[in-house]
mmCIF file of C-alpha atoms in Angstrom:
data_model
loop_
_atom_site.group_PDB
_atom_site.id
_atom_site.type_symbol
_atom_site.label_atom_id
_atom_site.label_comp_id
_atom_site.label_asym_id
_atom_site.label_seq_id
_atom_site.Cartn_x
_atom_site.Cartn_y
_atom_site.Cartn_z
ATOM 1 C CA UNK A 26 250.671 -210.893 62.610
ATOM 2 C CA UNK A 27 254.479 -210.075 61.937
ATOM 3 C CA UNK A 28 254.535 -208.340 58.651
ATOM 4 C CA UNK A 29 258.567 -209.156 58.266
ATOM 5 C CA UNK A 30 259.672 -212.422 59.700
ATOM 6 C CA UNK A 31 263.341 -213.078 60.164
ATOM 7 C CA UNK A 32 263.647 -216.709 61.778
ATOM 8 C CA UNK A 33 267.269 -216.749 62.234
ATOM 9 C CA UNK A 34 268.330 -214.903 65.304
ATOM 10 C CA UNK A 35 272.293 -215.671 64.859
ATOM 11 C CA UNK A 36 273.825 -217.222 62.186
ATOM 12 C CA UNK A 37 277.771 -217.892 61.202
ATOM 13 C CA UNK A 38 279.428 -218.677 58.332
ATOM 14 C CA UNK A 39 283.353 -219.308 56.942
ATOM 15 C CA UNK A 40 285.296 -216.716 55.506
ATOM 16 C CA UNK A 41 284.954 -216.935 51.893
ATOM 17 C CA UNK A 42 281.678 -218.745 51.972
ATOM 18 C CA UNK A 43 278.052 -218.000 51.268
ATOM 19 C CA UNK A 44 275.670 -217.395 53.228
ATOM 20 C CA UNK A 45 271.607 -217.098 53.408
ATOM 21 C CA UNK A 46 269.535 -214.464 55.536
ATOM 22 C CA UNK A 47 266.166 -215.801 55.431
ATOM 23 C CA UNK A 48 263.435 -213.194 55.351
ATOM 24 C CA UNK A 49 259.451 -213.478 54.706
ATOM 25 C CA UNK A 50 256.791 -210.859 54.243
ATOM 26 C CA UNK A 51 252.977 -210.960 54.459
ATOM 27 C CA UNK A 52 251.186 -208.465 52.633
ATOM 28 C CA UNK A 53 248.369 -208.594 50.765
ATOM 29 C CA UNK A 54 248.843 -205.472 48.543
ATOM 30 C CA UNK A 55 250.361 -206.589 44.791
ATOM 31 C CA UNK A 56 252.985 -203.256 44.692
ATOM 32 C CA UNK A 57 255.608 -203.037 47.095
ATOM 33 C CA UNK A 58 259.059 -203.030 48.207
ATOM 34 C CA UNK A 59 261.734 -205.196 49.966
ATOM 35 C CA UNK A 60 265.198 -203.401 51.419
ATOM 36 C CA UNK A 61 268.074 -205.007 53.104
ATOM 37 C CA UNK A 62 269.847 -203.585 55.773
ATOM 38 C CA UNK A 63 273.462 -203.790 57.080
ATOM 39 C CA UNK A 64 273.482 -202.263 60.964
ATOM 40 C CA UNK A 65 277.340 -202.711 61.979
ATOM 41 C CA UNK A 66 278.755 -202.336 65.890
ATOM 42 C CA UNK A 67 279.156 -198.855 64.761
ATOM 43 C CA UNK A 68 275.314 -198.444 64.917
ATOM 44 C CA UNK A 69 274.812 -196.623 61.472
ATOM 45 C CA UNK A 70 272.204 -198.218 58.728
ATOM 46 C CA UNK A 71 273.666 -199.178 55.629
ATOM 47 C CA UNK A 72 271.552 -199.762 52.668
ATOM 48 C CA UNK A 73 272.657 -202.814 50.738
ATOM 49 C CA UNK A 74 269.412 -204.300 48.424
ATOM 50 C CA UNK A 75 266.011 -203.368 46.565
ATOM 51 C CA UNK A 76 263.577 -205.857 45.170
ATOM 52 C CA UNK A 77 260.373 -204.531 43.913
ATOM 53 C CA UNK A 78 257.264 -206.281 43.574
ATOM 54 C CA UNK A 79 257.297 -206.374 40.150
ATOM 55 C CA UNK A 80 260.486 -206.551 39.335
ATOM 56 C CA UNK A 81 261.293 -209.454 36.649
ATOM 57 C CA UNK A 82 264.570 -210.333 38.003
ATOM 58 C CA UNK A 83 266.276 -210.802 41.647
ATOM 59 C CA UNK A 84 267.788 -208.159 42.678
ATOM 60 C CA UNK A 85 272.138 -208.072 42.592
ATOM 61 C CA UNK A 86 274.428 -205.819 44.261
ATOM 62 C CA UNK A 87 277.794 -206.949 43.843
ATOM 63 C CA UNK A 88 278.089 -209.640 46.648
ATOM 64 C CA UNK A 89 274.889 -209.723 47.816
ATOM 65 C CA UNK A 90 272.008 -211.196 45.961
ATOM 66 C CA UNK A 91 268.052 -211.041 46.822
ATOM 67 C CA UNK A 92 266.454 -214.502 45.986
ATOM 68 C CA UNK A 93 262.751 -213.303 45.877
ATOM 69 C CA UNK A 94 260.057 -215.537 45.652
ATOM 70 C CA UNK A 95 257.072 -214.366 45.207
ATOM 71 C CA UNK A 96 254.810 -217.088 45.549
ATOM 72 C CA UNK A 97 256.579 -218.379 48.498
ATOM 73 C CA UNK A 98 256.394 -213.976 49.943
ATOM 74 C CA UNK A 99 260.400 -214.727 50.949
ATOM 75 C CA UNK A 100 263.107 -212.447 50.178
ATOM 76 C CA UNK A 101 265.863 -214.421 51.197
ATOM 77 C CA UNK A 102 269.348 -212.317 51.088
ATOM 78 C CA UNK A 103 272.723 -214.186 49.795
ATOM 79 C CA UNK A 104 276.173 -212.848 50.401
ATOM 80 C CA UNK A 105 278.535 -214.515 48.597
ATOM 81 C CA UNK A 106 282.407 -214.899 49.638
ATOM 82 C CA UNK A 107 281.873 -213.715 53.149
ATOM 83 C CA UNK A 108 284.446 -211.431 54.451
ATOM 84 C CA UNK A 109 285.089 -210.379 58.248
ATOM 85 C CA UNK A 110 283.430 -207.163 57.814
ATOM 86 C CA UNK A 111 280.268 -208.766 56.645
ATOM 87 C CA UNK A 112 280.092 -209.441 60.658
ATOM 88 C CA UNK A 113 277.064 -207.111 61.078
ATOM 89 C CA UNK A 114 273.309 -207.507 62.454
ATOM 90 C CA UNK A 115 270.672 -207.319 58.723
ATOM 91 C CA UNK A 116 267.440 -206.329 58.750
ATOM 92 C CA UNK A 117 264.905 -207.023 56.329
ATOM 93 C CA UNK A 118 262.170 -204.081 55.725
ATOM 94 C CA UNK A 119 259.292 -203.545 53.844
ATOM 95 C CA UNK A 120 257.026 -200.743 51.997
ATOM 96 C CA UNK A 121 253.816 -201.784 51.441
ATOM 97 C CA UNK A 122 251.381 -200.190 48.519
ATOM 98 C CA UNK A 123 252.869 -197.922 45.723
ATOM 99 C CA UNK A 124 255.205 -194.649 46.773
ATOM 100 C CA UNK A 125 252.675 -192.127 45.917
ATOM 101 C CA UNK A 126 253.269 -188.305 46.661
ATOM 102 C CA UNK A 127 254.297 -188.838 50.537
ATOM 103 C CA UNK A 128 252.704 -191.148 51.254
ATOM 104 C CA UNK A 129 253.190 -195.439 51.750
ATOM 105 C CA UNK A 130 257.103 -194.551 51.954
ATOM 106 C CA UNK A 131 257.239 -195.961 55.633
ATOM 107 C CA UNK A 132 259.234 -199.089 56.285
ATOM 108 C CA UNK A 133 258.456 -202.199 58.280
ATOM 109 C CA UNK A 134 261.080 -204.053 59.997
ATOM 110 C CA UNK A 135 262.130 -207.243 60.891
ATOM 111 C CA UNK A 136 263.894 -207.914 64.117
ATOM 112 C CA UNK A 137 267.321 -208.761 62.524
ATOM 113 C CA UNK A 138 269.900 -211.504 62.050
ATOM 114 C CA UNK A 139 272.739 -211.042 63.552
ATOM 115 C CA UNK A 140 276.137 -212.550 61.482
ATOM 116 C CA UNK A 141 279.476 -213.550 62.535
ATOM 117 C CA UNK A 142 281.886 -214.315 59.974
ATOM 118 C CA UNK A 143 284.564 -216.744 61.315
ATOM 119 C CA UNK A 144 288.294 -216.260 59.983
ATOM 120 C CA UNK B 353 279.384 -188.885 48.439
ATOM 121 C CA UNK B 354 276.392 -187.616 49.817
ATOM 122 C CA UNK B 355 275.297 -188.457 53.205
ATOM 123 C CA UNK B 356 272.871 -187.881 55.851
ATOM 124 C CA UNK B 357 273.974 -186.725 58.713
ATOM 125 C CA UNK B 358 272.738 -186.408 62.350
ATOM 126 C CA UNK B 359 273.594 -184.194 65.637
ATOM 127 C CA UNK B 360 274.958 -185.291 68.207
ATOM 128 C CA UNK B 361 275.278 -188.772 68.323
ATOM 129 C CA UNK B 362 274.829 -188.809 71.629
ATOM 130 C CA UNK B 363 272.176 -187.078 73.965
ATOM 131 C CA UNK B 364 272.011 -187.626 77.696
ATOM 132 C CA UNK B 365 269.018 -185.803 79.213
ATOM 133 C CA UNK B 366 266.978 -185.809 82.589
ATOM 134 C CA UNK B 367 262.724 -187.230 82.341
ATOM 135 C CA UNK B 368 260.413 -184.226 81.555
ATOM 136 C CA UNK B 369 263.284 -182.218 79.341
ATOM 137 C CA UNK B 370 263.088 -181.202 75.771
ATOM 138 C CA UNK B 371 265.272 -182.235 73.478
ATOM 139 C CA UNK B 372 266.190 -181.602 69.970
ATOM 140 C CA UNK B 373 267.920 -184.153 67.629
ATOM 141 C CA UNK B 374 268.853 -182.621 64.117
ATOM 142 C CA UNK B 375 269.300 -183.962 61.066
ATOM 143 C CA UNK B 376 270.450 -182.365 57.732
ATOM 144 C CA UNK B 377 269.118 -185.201 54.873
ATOM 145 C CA UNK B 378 270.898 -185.539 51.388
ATOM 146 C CA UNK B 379 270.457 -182.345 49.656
ATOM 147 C CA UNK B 380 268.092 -183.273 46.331
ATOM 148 C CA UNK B 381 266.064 -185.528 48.703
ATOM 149 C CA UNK B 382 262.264 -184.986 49.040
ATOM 150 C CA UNK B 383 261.498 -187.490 51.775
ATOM 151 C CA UNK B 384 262.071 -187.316 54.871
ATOM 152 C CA UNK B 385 262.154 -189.728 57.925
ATOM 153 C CA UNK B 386 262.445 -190.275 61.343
ATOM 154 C CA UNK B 387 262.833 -194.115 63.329
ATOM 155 C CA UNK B 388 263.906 -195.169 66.369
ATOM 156 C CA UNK B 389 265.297 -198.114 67.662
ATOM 157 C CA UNK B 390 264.750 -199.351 71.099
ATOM 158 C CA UNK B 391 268.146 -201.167 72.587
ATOM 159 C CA UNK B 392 267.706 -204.766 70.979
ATOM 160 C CA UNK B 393 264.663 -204.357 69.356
ATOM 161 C CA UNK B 394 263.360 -203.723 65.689
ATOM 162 C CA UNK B 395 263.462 -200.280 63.898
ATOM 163 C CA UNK B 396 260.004 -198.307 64.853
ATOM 164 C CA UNK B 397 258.802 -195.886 62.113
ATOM 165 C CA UNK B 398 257.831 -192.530 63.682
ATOM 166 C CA UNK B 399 257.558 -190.109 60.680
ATOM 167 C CA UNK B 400 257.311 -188.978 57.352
ATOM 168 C CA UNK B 401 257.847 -185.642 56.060
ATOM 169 C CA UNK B 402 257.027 -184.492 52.160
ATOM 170 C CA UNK B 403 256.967 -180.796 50.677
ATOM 171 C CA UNK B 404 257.321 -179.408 54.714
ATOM 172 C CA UNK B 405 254.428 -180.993 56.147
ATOM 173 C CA UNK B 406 253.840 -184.766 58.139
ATOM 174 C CA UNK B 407 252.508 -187.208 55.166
ATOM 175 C CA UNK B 408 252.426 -189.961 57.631
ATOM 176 C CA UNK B 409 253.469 -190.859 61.290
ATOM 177 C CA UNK B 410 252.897 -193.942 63.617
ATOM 178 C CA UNK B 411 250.718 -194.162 66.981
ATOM 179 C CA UNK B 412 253.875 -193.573 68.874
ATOM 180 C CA UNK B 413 254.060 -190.126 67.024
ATOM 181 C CA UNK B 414 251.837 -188.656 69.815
ATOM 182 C CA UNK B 415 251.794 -185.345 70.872
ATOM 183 C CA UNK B 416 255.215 -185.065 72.680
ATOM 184 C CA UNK B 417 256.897 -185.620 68.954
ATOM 185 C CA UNK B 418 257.392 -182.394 66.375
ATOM 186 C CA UNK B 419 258.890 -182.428 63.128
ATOM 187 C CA UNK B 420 260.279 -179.246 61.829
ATOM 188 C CA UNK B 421 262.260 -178.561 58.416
ATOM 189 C CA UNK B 422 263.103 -174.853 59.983
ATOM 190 C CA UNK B 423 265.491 -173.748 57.213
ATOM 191 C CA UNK B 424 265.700 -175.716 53.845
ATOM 192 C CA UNK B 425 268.637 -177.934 55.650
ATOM 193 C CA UNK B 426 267.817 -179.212 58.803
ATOM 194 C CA UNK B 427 264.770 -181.737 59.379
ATOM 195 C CA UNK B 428 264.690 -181.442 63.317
ATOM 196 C CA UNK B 429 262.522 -184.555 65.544
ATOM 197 C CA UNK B 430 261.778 -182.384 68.916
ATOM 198 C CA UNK B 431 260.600 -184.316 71.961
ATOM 199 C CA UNK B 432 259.141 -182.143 74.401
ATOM 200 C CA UNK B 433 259.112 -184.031 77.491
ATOM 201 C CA UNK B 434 261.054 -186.854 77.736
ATOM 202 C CA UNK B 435 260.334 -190.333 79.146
ATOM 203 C CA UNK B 436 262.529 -193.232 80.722
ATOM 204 C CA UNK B 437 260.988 -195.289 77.260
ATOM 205 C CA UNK B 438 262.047 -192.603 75.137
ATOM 206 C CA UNK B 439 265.747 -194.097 75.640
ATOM 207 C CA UNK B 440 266.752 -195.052 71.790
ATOM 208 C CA UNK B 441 268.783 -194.653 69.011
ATOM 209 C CA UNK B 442 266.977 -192.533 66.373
ATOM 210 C CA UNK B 443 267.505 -192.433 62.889
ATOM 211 C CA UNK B 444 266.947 -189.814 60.300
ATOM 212 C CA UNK B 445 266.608 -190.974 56.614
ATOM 213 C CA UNK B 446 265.600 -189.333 53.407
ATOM 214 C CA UNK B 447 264.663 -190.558 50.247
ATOM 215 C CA UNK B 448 264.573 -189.170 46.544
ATOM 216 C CA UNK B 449 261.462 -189.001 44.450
ATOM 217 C CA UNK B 450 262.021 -191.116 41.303
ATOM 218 C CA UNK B 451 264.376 -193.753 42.329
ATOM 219 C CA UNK B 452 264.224 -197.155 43.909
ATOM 220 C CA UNK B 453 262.528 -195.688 46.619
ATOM 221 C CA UNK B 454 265.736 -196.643 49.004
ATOM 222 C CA UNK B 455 266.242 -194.569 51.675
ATOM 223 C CA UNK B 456 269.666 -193.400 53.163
ATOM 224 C CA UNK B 457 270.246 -193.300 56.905
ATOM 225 C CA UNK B 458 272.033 -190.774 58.928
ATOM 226 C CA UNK B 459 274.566 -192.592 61.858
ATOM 227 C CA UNK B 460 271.962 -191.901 64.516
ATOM 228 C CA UNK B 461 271.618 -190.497 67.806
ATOM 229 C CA UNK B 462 271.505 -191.982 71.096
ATOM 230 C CA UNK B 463 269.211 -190.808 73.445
ATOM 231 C CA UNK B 464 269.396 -191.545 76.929
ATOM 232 C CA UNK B 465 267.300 -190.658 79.402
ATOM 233 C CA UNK B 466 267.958 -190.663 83.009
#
């Protein structure tokens, strides 16, 4: 079984607008980690958002917003007022189990959405 | 701002050669990481490196994969013989100890091989 599911292949959205990356997770350990990813044309991986397991709150990071649900294991991202450089593919990734010395640091990946931001 | 970085970013090589893709991770970083990233496809975890020796690596981590910190600096990923499916972008990351575990990627290399 997929461990990170991204459903949405492509997706496009307005300048200006928001917009929802769906991602959901199956784990069964209670401590770990969700990441965003922004992957440009350019190639290089761009760390945008944490959520932790336990954390009590969704993440925030300026535009972009991580609307974790738990029960539901989705960790949806939301950028807000889309721009044309938001035109990127995101990847959703996972650490399972707590960060201990060296170890459970790996990440799991989803395959990615890719975005196009329309002017 | 610190960054990871990565040399080159691109490496063209012929089947059966080594090759050597360096890395030289954030400077207070502990944790170190290789993935790759087949043309298209989701980012593969190869390896993970803590306090200069492997903590964990995947089943594609065989035998033809080394990890080497040689000098305090440089975190090096050699492949000793190459294969047509070794043909990927790979990323180095590294990752400090006590924060949100988040781990900062180098622009990658592109491997080709021919």
């Amino acid at each position: 079984a997929q461990k990170i599911t991204q459903t949405q292949p492509g997706m496009f959205v307005q300048e200006k607008e928001a917009v929802t990356l769906d991602c959901t997770y199956d784990t069964s350990d209670p401590s770990y980690g969700l990441f965003w990813y922004k992957q440009p044309s350019s190639g290089e991986m761009i760390f945008l958002i944490y959520q932790g397991s336990y954390d009590q709150q969704n993440a925030t990071e300026g535009r972009y917003s991580l609307n974790f649900q738990k029960a539901r294991k989705s960790a949806n991202l939301v950028i807000s007022a889309s721009q044309l450089g938001d035109s990127a593919m995101y990847f959703c990734a996972m650490r399972e189990g707590p960060p201990s010395a060296g170890n459970n640091r790996k990440l799991i990946w989803g395959l990615g959405t890719s975005l196009a931001v329309n002017p | 701002e610190p960054e990871v970085t990565q040399t080159p970013s691109h490496q063209v090589t012929q089947m059966g050669q080594e090759v050597i893709l360096r890395c030289v991770p954030i400077s207070n970083h502990l944790y170190f990481y290789w993935y790759r990233q087949i043309l298209g496809q989701k980012v593969e975890f190869l390896v993970s490196f803590y306090n200069n020796e492997i903590s964990e690596k995947s089943e594609i981590f065989d035998d033809q994969f080394s990890v080497e910190r040689p000098d305090g600096s440089n975190f090096t990923l050699k492949i000793r013989s190459t294969k047509l499916e070794d043909s990927a972008m790979y990323f180095c990351a590294s990752s400090a100890q006590y924060e949100a575990y988040e781990q900062y990627f180098g622009p990658g290399t592109r491997l080709t091989v021919t």
